[in-house]
């Protein structure tokens, strides 16, 4: 008998929770939803601890499940997880001392524009860009998402183009708003 | 560095892995290139996003999941969709309790009213015909200890009947299309809200056959109400089969009975004859024997619904 579920969970899944959370947060851009996604992944993992243990890379196995659950959840919800700026963790963690207020404002606007642009991408594009930003290689991303390696470059290219396009749109919207203010 | 170099660089390496020299090269190219500037900005900003640290309680929650799983209960501690479902169940349970309490508190004092109203008779097959309801209560009220169980059983049965009657939709003519929630409820053997491939295989052969090809959209060998709803909805609007299965035409897996009927019932009389199916030339004729179970050469809506596993 390979041991109890909690023991095997602690051995095979727990070491990867941090990674799962980071990717989940990048995908969803808010902590509660990221926690839900990680827990959903853990529910699946609990039922298949044997597979996790036998996998070449348990982390990749878990990320694949997380990716699947994310795609599933996005199809289900059809809504954007928008978080109020004041609740946002990163804004709260911005350094306050010796910091140029204009620079702070610009940075905050940049982050908001990026978030809005990112959340407008389709779930697969979000996954690809999140994994790339987390430092995964194309080979790993292909294994996690199940996208053929040859297709991956094209999809990644489209994702980056889509993000930059939406970023331009967001930026111009922000500039128009700023220009219309008295 | 040219545009192609920058593309390759940003697609093959994360921002943090770039050397200072590579980053400077990329920046200097992006600054002068209309095409690459927005791509570079998006890449750099995405890389600069600060992910907050993992909340400590998440580890505890996940450990709790593992512990709950080991006790045979996949209890989701936080996911809010499940919380809503559990909340609904609690409300129903509370309603049932309230009705039970109402019967217990009102049955004795309002015996005359109770006697006037037609009440279900509880019959125990091992015993002679049960006495009428009111005398039972009388005996209990007089302190006959042997009748306590009888009273309790009667009250519970009446309450359950009332609750069931209140919750059961009126009987419908003919077969009824099951909702996603009902299909899940039928197949969810361990009542965890998720139907696994193994459960589907045990409960319903057809659902099992269609499980991977149609319903299990993310191919994780399990589905919940939302996923099934999505699949059914997509199938219902008729665009889905191709989208979901990646196949085109000739596959009836997951098709709604109405859709099959509509495409095969040429004279629109609600019955598909073998001749009609042959003329229509759809998948039905190839699978005719699976649907025409009584071998009368006709398939009606009930046959289709049954054949499709509804």
Tab-separated table of N, CA, C and O in Angstrom, chain B residues 21 57 63 68 78 120 127 156 161 198 200-201 214 220 223 230 241 274 276 291:
chain	number	residue	atom	x	y	z
B	21	UNK	N	22.554	42.353	-22.523
B	21	UNK	CA	22.897	42.759	-23.887
B	21	UNK	C	21.738	42.469	-24.833
B	21	UNK	O	21.381	43.307	-25.675
B	57	UNK	N	-3.244	30.173	3.767
B	57	UNK	CA	-4.399	29.292	4.024
B	57	UNK	C	-4.673	28.345	2.861
B	57	UNK	O	-5.359	27.335	3.033
B	63	UNK	N	-4.740	20.733	1.859
B	63	UNK	CA	-4.548	19.568	2.737
B	63	UNK	C	-5.902	19.045	3.209
B	63	UNK	O	-6.117	17.844	3.331
B	68	UNK	N	-10.231	15.117	3.316
B	68	UNK	CA	-11.635	14.794	3.043
B	68	UNK	C	-11.728	13.679	2.018
B	68	UNK	O	-12.567	12.786	2.120
B	78	UNK	N	-13.730	25.609	-0.501
B	78	UNK	CA	-13.982	26.996	-0.825
B	78	UNK	C	-14.772	27.255	-2.104
B	78	UNK	O	-15.625	28.120	-2.107
B	120	UNK	N	-52.498	10.054	3.200
B	120	UNK	CA	-51.986	8.799	2.677
B	120	UNK	C	-51.968	7.724	3.757
B	120	UNK	O	-51.715	8.008	4.925
B	127	UNK	N	-47.399	-6.510	8.339
B	127	UNK	CA	-48.434	-6.373	9.359
B	127	UNK	C	-49.814	-6.406	8.706
B	127	UNK	O	-49.950	-6.204	7.505
B	156	UNK	N	-43.409	10.871	9.755
B	156	UNK	CA	-42.310	11.032	8.805
B	156	UNK	C	-42.781	10.713	7.399
B	156	UNK	O	-42.470	11.418	6.439
B	161	UNK	N	-44.060	12.467	2.138
B	161	UNK	CA	-44.974	12.478	0.995
B	161	UNK	C	-45.302	13.903	0.597
B	161	UNK	O	-45.333	14.246	-0.584
B	198	UNK	N	-15.940	6.254	-14.954
B	198	UNK	CA	-16.264	4.954	-14.360
B	198	UNK	C	-17.724	4.918	-13.916
B	198	UNK	O	-18.428	3.912	-14.108
B	200	UNK	N	-20.181	6.712	-15.144
B	200	UNK	CA	-21.025	6.699	-16.337
B	200	UNK	C	-21.096	5.298	-16.921
B	200	UNK	O	-22.154	4.855	-17.377
B	201	UNK	N	-19.991	4.597	-16.872
B	201	UNK	CA	-19.963	3.242	-17.420
B	201	UNK	C	-20.867	2.327	-16.609
B	201	UNK	O	-21.544	1.454	-17.147
B	214	UNK	N	-18.221	13.495	-26.753
B	214	UNK	CA	-19.118	14.642	-26.829
B	214	UNK	C	-19.146	15.481	-25.551
B	214	UNK	O	-18.955	16.691	-25.585
B	220	UNK	N	-10.998	15.303	-19.119
B	220	UNK	CA	-10.378	14.938	-17.852
B	220	UNK	C	-11.123	13.766	-17.209
B	220	UNK	O	-10.963	13.497	-16.027
B	223	UNK	N	-17.120	15.035	-15.385
B	223	UNK	CA	-17.911	16.186	-15.796
B	223	UNK	C	-18.838	16.595	-14.671
B	223	UNK	O	-19.212	15.777	-13.835
B	230	UNK	N	-23.083	22.865	-20.890
B	230	UNK	CA	-22.416	23.510	-22.030
B	230	UNK	C	-22.469	22.596	-23.249
B	230	UNK	O	-22.790	23.039	-24.358
B	241	UNK	N	-21.846	19.725	-32.711
B	241	UNK	CA	-21.231	18.427	-32.888
B	241	UNK	C	-19.864	18.588	-33.523
B	241	UNK	O	-18.893	18.002	-33.074
B	274	UNK	N	-38.888	3.331	-41.578
B	274	UNK	CA	-37.597	2.918	-42.130
B	274	UNK	C	-37.411	3.513	-43.529
B	274	UNK	O	-36.295	3.885	-43.911
B	276	UNK	N	-38.597	6.398	-44.558
B	276	UNK	CA	-38.230	7.808	-44.403
B	276	UNK	C	-36.753	7.946	-44.040
B	276	UNK	O	-36.046	8.799	-44.579
B	291	UNK	N	-32.288	1.667	-32.576
B	291	UNK	CA	-33.395	2.526	-32.160
B	291	UNK	C	-34.746	1.815	-32.288
B	291	UNK	O	-35.624	1.992	-31.461
